[in-house]
mmCIF file of C-alpha atoms in Angstrom:
data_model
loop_
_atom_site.group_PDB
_atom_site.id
_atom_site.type_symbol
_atom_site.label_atom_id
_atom_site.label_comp_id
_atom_site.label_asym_id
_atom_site.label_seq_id
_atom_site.Cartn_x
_atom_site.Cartn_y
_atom_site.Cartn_z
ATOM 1 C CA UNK M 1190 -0.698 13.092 -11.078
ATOM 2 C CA UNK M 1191 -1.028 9.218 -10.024
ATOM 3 C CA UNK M 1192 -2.568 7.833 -7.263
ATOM 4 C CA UNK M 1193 -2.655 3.982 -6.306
ATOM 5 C CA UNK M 1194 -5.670 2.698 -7.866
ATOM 6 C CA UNK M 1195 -9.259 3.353 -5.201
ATOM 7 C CA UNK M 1196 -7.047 5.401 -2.779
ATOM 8 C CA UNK M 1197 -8.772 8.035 -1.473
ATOM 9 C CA UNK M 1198 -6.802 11.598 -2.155
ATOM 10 C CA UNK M 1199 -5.833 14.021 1.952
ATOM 11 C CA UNK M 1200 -3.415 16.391 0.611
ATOM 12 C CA UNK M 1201 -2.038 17.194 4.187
ATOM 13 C CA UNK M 1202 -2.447 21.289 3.167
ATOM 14 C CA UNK M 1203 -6.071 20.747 3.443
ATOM 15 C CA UNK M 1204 -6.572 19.315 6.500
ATOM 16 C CA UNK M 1205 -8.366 16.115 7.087
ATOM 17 C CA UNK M 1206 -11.648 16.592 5.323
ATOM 18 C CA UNK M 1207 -14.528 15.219 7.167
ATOM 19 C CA UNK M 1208 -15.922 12.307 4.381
ATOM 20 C CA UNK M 1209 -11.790 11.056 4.749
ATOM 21 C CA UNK M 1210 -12.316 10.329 8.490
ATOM 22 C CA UNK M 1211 -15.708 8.829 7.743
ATOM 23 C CA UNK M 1212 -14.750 6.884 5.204
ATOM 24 C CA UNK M 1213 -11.511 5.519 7.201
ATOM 25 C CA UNK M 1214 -13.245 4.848 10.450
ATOM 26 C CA UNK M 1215 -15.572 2.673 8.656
ATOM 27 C CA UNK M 1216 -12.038 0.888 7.210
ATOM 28 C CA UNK M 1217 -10.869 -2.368 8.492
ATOM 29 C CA UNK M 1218 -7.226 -1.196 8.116
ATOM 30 C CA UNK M 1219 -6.062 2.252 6.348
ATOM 31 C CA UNK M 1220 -2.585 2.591 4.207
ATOM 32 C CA UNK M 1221 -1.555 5.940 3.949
ATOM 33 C CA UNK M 1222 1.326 6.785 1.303
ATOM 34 C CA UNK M 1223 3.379 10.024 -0.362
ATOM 35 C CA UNK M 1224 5.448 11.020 -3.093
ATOM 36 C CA UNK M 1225 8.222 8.878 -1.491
ATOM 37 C CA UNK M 1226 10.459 7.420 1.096
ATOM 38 C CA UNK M 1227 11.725 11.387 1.640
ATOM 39 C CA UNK M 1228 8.174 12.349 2.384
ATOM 40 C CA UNK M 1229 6.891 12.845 5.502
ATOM 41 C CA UNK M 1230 3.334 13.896 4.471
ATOM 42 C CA UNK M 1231 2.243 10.160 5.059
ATOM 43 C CA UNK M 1232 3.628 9.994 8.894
ATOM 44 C CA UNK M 1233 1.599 13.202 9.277
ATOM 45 C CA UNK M 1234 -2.003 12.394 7.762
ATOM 46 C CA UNK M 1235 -1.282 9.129 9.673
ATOM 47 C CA UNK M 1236 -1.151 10.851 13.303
ATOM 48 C CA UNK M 1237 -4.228 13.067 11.907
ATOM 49 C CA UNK M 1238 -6.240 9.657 11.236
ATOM 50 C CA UNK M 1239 -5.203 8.402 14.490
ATOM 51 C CA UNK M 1240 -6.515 11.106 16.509
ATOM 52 C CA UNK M 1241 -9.879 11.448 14.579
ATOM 53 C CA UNK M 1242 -10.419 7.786 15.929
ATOM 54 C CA UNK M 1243 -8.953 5.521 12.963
ATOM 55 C CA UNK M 1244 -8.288 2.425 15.048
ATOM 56 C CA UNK M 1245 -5.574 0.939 12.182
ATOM 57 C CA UNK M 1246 -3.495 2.870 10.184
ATOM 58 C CA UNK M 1247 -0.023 2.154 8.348
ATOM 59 C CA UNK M 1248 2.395 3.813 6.203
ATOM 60 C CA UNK M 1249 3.779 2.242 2.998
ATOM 61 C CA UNK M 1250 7.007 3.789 3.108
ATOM 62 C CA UNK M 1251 7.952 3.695 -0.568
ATOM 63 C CA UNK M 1252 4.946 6.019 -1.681
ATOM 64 C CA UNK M 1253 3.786 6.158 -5.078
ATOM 65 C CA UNK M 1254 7.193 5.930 -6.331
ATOM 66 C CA UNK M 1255 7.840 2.900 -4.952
ATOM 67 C CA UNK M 1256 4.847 1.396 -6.290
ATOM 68 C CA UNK M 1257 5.126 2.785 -9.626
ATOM 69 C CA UNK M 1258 8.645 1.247 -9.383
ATOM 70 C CA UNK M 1259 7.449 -1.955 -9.155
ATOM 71 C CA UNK M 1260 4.960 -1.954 -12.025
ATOM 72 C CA UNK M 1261 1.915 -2.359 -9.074
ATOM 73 C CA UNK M 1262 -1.160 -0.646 -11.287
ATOM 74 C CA UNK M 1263 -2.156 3.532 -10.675
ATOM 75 C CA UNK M 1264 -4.736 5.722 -11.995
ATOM 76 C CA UNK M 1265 -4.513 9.613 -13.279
ATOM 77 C CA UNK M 1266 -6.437 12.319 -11.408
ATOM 78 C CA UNK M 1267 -6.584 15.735 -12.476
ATOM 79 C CA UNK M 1268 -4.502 17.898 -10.067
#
């Protein structure tokens, strides 16, 4: 299981823990990704973030795929 290196893991099944909100309100801008350009997951947390008062939040469209794709550096978390 990859992640983009320092992202912060909101599987969307758990709902939008309370230190995620924290920790992306106090962001300048938040990127929120998914498996892929298929998944909708990111769209989702995204509207989530939004309504728990995130002022700037974006999708990367390509997800982890896209940046494993182009060689851009990840990390390995336990799932």
């Amino acid at each position: 299981f990859a992640h983009i290196v320092g992202a912060i893991s909101a599987p969307l099944g758990e709902g939008l823990r309370q230190d995620v909100r924290e920790t992306c309100r106090r962001a300048k801008n938040v990127i929120v990704y998914c498996d892929g350009a298929e998944c909708d997951a990111a769209l989702q947390i995204a509207r989530q973030l939004k309504g728990a008062g995130v002022a700037e939040v974006r999708i990367y469209p390509e997800g982890i795929a896209g940046w494993q794709a182009a060689g851009m550096p990840v990390q390995t978390v336990p799932h």
